[in-house]
mmCIF file of C-alpha atoms in Angstrom:
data_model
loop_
_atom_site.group_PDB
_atom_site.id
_atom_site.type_symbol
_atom_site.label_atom_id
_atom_site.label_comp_id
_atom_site.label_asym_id
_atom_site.label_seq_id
_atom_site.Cartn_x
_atom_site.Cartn_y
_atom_site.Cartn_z
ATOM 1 C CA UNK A 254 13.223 -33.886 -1.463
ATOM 2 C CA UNK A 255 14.205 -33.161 -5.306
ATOM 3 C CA UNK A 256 14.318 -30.200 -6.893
ATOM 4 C CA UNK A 257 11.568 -31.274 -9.509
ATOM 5 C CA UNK A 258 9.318 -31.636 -6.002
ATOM 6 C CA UNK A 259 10.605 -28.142 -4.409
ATOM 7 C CA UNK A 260 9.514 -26.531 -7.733
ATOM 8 C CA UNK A 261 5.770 -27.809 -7.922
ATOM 9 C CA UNK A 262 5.731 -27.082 -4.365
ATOM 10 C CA UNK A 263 7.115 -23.366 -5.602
ATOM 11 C CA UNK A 264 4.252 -23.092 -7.617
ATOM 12 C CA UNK A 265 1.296 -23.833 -5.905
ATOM 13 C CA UNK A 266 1.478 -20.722 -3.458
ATOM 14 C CA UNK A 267 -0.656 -21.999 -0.369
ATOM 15 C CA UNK A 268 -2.390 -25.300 -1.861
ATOM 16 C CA UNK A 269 -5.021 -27.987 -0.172
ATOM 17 C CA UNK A 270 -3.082 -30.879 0.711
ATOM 18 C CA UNK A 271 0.273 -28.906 1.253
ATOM 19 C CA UNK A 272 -1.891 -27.231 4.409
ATOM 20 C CA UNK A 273 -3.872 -30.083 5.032
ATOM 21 C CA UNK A 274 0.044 -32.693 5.377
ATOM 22 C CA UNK A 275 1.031 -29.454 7.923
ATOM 23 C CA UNK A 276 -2.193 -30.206 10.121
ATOM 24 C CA UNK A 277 -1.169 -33.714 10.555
ATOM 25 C CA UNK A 278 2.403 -33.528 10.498
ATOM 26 C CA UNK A 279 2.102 -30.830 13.638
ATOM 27 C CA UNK A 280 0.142 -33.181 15.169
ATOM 28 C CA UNK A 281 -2.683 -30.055 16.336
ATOM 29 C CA UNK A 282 -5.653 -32.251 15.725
ATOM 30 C CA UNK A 283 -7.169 -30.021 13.800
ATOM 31 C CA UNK A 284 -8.717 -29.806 10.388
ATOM 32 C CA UNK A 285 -7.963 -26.921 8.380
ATOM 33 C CA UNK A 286 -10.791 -25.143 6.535
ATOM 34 C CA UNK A 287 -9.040 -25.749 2.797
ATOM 35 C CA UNK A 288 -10.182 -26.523 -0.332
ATOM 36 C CA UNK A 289 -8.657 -26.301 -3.791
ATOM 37 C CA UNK A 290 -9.895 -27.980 -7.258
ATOM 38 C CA UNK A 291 -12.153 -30.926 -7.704
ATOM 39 C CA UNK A 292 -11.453 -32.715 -4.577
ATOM 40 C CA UNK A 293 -12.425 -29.587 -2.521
ATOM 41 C CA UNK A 294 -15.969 -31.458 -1.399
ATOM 42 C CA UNK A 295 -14.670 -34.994 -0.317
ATOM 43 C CA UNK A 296 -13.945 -36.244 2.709
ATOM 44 C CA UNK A 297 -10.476 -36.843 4.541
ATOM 45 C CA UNK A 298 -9.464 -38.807 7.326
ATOM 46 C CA UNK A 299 -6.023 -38.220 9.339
ATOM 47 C CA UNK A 300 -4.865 -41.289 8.001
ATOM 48 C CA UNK A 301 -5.393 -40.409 4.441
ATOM 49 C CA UNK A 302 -3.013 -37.401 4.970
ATOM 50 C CA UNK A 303 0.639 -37.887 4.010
ATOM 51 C CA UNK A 304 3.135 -36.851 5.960
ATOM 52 C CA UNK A 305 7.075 -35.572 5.896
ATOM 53 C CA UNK A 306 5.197 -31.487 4.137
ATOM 54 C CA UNK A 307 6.311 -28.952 6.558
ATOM 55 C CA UNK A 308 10.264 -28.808 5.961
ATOM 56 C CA UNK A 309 9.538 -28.668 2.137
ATOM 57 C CA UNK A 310 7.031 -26.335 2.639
ATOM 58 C CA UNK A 311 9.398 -23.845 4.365
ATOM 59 C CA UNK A 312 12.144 -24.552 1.682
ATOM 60 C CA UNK A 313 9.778 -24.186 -1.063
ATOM 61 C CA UNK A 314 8.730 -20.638 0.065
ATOM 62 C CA UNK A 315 11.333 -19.267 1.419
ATOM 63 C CA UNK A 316 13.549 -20.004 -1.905
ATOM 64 C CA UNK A 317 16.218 -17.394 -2.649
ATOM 65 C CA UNK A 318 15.878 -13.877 -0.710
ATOM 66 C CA UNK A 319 18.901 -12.669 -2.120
ATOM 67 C CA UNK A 320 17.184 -12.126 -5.626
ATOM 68 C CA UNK A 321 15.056 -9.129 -4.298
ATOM 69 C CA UNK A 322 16.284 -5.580 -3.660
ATOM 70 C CA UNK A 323 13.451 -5.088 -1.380
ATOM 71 C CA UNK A 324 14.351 -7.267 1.715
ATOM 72 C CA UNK A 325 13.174 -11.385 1.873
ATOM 73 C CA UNK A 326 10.993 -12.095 -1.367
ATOM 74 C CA UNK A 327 9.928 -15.020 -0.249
ATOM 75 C CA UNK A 328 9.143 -15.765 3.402
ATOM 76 C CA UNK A 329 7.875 -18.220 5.405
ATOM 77 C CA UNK A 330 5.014 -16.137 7.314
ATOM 78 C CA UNK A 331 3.872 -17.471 10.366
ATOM 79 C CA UNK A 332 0.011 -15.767 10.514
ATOM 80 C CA UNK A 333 -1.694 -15.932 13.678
ATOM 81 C CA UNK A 334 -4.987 -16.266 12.927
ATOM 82 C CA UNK A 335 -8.198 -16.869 15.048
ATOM 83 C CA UNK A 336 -9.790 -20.484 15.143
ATOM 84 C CA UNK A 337 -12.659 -19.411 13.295
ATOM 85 C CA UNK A 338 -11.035 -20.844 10.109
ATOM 86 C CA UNK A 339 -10.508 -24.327 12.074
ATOM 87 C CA UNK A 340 -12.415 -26.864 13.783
ATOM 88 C CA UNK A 341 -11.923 -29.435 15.900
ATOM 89 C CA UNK A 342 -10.632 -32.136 14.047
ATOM 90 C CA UNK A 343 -13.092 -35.282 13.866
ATOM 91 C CA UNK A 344 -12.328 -38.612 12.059
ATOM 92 C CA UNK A 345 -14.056 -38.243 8.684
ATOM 93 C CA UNK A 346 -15.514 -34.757 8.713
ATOM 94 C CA UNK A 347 -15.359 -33.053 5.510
ATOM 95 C CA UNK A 348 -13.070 -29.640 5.349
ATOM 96 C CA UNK A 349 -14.748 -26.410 4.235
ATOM 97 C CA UNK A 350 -13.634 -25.234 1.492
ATOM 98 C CA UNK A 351 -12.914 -21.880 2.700
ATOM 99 C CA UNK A 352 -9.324 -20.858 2.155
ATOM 100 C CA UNK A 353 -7.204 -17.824 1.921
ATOM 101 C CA UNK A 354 -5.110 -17.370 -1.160
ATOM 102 C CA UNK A 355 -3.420 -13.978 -0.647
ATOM 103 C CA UNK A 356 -1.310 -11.786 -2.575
ATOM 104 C CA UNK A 357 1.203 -9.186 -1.394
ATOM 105 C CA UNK A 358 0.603 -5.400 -2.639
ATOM 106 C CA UNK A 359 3.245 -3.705 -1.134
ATOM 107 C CA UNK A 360 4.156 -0.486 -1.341
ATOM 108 C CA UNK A 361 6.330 -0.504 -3.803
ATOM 109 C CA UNK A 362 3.897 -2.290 -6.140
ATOM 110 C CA UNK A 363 1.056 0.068 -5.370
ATOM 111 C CA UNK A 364 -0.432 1.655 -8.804
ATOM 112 C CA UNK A 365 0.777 5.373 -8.301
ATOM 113 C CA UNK A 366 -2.124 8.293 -8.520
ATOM 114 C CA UNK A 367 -0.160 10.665 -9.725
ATOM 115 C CA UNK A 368 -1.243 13.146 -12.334
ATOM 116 C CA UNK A 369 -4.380 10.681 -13.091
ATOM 117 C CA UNK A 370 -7.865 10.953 -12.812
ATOM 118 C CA UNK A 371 -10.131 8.900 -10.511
ATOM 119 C CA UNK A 372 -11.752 6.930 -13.969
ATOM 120 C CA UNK A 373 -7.829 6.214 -15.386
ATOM 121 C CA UNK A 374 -7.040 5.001 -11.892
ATOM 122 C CA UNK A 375 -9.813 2.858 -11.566
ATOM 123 C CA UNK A 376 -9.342 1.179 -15.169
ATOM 124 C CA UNK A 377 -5.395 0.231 -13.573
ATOM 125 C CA UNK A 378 -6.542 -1.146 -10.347
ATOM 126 C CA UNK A 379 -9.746 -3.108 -12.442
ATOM 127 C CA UNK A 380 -6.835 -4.421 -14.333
ATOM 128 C CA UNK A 381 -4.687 -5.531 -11.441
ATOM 129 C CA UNK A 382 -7.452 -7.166 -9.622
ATOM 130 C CA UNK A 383 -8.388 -8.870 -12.686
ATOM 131 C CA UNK A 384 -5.060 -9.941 -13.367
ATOM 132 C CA UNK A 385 -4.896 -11.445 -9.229
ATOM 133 C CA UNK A 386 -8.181 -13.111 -10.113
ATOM 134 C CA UNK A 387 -6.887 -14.897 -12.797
ATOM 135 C CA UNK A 388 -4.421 -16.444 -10.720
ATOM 136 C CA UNK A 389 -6.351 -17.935 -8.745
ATOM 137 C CA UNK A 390 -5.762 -15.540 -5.682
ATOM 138 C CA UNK A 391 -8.888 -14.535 -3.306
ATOM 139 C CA UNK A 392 -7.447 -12.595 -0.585
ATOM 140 C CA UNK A 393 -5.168 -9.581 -1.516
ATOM 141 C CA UNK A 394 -3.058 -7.831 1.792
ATOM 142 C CA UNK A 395 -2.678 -4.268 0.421
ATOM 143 C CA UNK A 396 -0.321 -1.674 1.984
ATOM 144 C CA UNK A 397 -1.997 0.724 3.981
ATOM 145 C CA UNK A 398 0.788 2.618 5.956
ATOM 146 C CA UNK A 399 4.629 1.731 5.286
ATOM 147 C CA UNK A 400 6.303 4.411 6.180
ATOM 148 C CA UNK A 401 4.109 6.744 8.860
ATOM 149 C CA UNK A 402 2.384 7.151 5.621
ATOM 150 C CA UNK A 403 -1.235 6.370 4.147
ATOM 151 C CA UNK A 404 -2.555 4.885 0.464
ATOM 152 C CA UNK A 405 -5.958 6.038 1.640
ATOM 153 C CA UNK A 406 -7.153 9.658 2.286
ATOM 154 C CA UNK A 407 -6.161 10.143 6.330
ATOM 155 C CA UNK A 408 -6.870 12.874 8.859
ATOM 156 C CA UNK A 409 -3.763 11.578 10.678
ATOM 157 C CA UNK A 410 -1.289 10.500 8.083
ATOM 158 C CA UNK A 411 0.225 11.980 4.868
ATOM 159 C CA UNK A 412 -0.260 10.571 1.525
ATOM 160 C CA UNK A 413 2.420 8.185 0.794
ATOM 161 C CA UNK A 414 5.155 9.227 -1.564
ATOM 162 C CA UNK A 415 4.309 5.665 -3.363
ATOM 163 C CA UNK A 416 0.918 6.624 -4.505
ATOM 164 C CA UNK A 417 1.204 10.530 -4.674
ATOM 165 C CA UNK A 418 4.717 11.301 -6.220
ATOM 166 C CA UNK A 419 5.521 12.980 -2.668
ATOM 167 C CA UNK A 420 4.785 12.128 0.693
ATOM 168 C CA UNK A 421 2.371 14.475 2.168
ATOM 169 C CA UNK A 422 1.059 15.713 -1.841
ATOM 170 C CA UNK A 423 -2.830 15.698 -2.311
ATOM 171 C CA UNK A 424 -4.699 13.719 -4.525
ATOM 172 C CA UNK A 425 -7.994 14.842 -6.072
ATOM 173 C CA UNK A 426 -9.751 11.011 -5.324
ATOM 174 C CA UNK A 427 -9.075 8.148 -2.623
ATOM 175 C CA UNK A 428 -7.124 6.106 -4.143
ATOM 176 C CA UNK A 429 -7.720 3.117 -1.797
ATOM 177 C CA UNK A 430 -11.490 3.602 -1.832
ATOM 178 C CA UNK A 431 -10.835 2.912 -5.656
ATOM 179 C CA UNK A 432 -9.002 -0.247 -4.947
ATOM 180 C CA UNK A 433 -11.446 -1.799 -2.619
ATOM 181 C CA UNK A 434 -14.031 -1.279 -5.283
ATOM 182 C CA UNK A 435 -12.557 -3.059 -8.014
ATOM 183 C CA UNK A 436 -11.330 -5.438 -5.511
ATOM 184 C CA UNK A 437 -14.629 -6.165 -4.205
ATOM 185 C CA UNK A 438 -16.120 -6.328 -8.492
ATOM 186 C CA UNK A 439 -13.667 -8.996 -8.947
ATOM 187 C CA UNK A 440 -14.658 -10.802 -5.468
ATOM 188 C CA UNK A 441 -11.314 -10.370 -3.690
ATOM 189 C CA UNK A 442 -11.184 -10.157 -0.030
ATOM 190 C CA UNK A 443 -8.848 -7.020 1.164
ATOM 191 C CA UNK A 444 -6.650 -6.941 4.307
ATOM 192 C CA UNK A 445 -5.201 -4.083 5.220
ATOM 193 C CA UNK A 446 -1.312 -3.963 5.698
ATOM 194 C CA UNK A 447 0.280 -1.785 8.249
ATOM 195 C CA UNK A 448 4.300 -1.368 9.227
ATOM 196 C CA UNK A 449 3.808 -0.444 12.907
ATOM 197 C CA UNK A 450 6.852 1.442 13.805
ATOM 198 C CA UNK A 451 8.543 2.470 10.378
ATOM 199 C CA UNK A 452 8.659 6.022 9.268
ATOM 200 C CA UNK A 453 11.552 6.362 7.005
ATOM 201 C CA UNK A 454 14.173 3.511 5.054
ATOM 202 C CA UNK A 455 16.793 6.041 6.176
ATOM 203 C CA UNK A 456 18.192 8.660 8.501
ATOM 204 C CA UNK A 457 17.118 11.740 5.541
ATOM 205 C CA UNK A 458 14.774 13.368 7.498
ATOM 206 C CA UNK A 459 14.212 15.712 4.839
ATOM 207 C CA UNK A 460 12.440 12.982 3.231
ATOM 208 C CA UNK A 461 9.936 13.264 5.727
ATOM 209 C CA UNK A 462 6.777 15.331 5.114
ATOM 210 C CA UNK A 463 5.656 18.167 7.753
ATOM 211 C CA UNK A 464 2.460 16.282 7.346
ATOM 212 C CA UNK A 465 3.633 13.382 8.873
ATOM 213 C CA UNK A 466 3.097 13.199 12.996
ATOM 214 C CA UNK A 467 6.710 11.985 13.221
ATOM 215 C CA UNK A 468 7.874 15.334 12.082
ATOM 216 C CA UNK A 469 7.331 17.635 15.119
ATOM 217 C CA UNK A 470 8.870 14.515 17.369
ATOM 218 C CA UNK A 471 11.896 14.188 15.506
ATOM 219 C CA UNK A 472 12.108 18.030 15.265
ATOM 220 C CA UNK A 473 11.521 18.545 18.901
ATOM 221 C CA UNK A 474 14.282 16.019 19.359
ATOM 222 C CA UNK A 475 11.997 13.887 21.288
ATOM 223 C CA UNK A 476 12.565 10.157 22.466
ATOM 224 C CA UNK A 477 9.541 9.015 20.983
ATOM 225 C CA UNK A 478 11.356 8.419 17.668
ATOM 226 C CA UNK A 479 14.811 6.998 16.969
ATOM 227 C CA UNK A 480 16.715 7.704 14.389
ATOM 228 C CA UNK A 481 19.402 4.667 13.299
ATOM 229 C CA UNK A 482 21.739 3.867 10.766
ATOM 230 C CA UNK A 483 19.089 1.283 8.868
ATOM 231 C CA UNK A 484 15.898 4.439 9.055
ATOM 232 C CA UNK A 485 13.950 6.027 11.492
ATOM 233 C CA UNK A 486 11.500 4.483 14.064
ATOM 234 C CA UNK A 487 8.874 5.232 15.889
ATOM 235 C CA UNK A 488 9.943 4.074 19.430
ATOM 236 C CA UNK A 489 8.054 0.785 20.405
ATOM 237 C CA UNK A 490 8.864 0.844 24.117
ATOM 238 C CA UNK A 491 6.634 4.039 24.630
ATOM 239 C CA UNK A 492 3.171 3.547 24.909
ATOM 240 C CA UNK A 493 2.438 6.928 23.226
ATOM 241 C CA UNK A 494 3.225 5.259 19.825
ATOM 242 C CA UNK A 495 0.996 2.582 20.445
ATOM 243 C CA UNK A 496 -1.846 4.823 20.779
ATOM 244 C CA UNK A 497 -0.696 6.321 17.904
ATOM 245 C CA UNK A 498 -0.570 3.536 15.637
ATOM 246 C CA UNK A 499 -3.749 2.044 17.344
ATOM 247 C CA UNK A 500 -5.537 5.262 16.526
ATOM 248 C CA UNK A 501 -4.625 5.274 12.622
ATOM 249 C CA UNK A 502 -5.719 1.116 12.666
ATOM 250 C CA UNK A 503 -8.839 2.398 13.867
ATOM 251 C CA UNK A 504 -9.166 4.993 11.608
ATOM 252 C CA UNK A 505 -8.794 2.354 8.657
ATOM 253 C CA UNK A 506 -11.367 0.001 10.038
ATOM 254 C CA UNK A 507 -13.790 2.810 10.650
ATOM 255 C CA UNK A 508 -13.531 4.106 6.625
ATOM 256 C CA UNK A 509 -13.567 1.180 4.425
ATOM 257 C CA UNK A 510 -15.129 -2.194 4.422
ATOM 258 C CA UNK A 511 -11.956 -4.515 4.404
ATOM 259 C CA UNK A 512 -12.420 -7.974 5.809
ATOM 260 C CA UNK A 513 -8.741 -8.207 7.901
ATOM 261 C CA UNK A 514 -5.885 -5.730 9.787
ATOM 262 C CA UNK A 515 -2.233 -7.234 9.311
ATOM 263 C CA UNK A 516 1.154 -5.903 10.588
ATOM 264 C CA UNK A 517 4.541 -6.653 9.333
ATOM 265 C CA UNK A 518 7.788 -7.604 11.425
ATOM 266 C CA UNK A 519 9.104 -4.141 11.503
ATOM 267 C CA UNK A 520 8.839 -3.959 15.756
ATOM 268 C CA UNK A 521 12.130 -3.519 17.523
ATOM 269 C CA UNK A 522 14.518 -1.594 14.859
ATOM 270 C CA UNK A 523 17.629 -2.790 16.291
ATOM 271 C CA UNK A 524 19.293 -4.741 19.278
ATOM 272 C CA UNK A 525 21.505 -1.494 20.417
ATOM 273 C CA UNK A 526 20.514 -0.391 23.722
ATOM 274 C CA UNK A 527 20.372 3.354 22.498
ATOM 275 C CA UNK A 528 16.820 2.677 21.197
ATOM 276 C CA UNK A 529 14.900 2.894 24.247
ATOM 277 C CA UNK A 530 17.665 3.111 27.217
ATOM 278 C CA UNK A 531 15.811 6.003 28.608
ATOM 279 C CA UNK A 532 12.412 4.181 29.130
ATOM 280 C CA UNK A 533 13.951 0.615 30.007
ATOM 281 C CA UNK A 534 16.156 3.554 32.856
ATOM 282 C CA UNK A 535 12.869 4.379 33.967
ATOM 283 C CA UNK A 536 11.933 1.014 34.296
ATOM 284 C CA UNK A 537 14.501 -0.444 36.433
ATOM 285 C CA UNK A 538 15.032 2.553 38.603
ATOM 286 C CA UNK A 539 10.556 1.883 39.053
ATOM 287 C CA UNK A 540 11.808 -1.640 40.241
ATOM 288 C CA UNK A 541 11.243 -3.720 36.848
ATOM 289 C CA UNK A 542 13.563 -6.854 37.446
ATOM 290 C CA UNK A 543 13.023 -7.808 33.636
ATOM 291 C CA UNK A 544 16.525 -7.784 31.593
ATOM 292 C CA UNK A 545 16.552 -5.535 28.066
ATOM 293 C CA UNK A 546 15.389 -8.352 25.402
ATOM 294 C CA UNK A 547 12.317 -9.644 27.954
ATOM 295 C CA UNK A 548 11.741 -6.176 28.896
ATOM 296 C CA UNK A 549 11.113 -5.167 24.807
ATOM 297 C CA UNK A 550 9.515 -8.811 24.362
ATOM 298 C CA UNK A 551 6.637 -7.221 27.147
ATOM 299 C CA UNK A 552 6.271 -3.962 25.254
ATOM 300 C CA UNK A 553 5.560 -5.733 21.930
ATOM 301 C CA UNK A 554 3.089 -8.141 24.172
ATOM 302 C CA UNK A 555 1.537 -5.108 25.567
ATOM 303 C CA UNK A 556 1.359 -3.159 21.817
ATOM 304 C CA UNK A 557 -0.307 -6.263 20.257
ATOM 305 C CA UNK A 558 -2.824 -6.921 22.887
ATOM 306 C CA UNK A 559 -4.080 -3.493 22.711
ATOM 307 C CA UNK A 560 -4.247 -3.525 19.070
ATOM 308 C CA UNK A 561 -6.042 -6.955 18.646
ATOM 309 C CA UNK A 562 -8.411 -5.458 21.247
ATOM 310 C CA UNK A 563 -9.110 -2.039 19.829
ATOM 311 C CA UNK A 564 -9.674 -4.308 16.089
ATOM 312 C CA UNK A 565 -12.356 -6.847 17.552
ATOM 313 C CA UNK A 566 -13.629 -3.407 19.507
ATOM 314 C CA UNK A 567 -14.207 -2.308 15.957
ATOM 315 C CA UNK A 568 -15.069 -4.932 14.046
ATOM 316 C CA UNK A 569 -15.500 -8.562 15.591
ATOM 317 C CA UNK A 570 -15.541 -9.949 12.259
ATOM 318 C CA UNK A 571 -12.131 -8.608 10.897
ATOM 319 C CA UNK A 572 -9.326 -11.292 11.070
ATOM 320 C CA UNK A 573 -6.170 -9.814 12.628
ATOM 321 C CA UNK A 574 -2.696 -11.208 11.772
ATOM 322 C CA UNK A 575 0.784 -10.773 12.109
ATOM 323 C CA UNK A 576 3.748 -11.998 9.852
ATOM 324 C CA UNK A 577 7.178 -12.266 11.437
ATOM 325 C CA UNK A 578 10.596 -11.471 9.911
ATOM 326 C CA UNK A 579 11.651 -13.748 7.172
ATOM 327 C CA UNK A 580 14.316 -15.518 9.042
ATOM 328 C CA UNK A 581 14.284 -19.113 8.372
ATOM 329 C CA UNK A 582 16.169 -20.905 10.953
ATOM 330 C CA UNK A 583 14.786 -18.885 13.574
ATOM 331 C CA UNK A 584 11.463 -19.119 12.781
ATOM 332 C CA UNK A 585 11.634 -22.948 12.181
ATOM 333 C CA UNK A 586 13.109 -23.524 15.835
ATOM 334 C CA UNK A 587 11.797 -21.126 17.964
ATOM 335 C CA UNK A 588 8.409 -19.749 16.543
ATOM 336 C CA UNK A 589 7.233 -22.871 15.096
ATOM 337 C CA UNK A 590 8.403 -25.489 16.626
ATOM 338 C CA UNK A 591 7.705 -23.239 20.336
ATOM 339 C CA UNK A 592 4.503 -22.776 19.586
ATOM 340 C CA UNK A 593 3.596 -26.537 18.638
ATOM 341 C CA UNK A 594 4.603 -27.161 22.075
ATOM 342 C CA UNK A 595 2.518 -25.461 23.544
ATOM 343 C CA UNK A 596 -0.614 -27.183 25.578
ATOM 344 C CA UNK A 597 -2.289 -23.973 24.740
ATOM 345 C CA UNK A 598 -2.669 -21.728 21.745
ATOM 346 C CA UNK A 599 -5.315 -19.407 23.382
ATOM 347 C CA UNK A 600 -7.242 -19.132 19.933
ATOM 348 C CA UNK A 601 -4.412 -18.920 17.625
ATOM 349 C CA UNK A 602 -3.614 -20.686 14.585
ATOM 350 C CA UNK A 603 0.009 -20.515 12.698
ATOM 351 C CA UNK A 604 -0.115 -20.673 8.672
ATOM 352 C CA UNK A 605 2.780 -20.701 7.023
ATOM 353 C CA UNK A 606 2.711 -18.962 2.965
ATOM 354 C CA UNK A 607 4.562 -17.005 0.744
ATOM 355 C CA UNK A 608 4.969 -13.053 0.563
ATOM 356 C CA UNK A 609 6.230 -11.320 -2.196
#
């Protein structure tokens, strides 16, 4: 395709037919559940659909990563998402015009609390939310946790050091609880955004508030936590930290009325072996016949299953989703493409959209 086509598909971030030419071209038979503009009410066949969408698609939002200082700008996200924003494709049924049109607010876009009062705060976020509206946006993912952190008033986590100045400061308001209100004024739909495993961007553990439950592990030099050249993780092989992180999920759902939970790609830190060769020890001297990189694959299995359980335990209603790292290639061929052929999706649906 030509550039002139790459940039309109640039610019519409997750639009109608773009979603509806991936439905056919992946040959699911399904219909997705979009609508966008005048034609949102009419009805479409298969055969109307055109075809040859998905590569552009991928090209068009992944674009150029190496423009942002803040990892892949633009990704193609792979969200798995529960059926209940398909059905069963039919020859001329009309599509819903339901559709999610999210924005990103990550952490490092968050409107900080410092030094202001709940009423200044809340003219900011009215501002931002106004601003999303008028872009057309719906849906807005906003960064909960990022770094073993909160953006909402926690009983487990310190404040983040992006919305209070310093992790673990206090704040005289919730800022979040702020947020969702305007968001909810301006009729956007809030997910909540949570990095699993990541406590710190580096190995300063200084950084690090005594707040934060990571503090006593990494003081007590326990396993639970491993500190690496590219930050500091919370050990995903030990099923400690997925109660953990399960626990402050929960806490989120049970505090504020937000309509989704989604986790980033920040599981498995690195490839090394040092990250969890005590535990995978354990496991082979137990018996386990699994080699390292299935072995890990499991524990992530395990950790997501028991999340998406103790979410629909919750809440039923709330969607739960994941986005993957922004690796093109990798995600074309073996996320993608593996999970198209597949007989069986066992109620999950892959969207592909922007983030950043």
């Amino acid at each position: 395709r030509g550039e002139g086509e790459l940039t309109k598909l640039r610019q519409s971030i997750v639009c109608e037919t773009t979603l509806a030419r991936i439905a056919r071209d992946l040959d699911l038979g399904l219909y997705l559940n979009v609508g966008n503009g005048e034609e949102s009410n009419s009805v479409r066949t298969r055969d109307k659909v055109l075809a040859d969408a998905l590569e552009a698609l991928i090209a068009a939002v992944y674009m150029d990563d190496r423009t942002n200082a803040h990892g892949n700008k633009y990704r193609a996200v792979i969200i798995c998402l529960l059926l209940t924003s398909c059905q069963q494709k039919k020859e001329d049924s009309p599509i819903s015009t339901a559709e999610i049109r999210g924005i990103w607010i990550s952490c490092y876009d968050h409107i900080s609390a410092k030094g202001k009062t709940e009423s200044e705060y809340k003219t900011e976020t009215d501002e931002m939310f106004e601003l999303i509206k008028s872009f057309g946006f719906n849906t807005a993912f906003v960064h909960l946790r990022a770094f073993s952190d909160a953006f909402y008033k926690s009983e487990i986590y310190p404040y983040s050091a992006y919305i209070a100045g310093t992790q673990g400061a206090d704040l005289s308001f919730d800022p979040f609880a702020v947020m969702l209100e305007s968001a909810k004024e301006k009729g956007i739909s809030v997910h909540g955004w949570v990095n699993p495993f990541r406590i710190s961007s580096d190995k300063n553990t200084d950084k690090i508030s005594e707040k934060n439950p990571a503090k006593k592990l990494i003081e007590s030099g326990s396993d639970e936590v491993c500190i690496l050249e590219n930050g500091i993780y919370y050990n995903p092989s030990c099923t400690e930290n997925h109660g953990r992180i399960t626990e402050g999920i929960r806490e989120i759902i049970k505090k504020y009325d937000i309509d989704g939970i989604h986790i980033d790609d920040y599981f498995y830190p690195s490839v090394s072996a040092q990250v969890d060769s005590v535990q995978y020890s354990q496991y082979t001297s137990q018996g386990g016949k699994l080699g390292l990189e299935e072995w890990r694959k499991e524990n992530i299995n395990a950790f997501v299953s028991a999340l998406y359980k103790a979410v629909k335990a919750e809440n039923s209603n709330l969607i739960f989703s994941i986005s993957p790292s922004g690796r093109l290639e990798e995600n074309k061929e073996k996320i993608i493409r593996g999970y198209i052929n597949k007989k069986s999706h066992n109620g999950l649906f892959p969207i592909i959209g922007r983030q950043g």
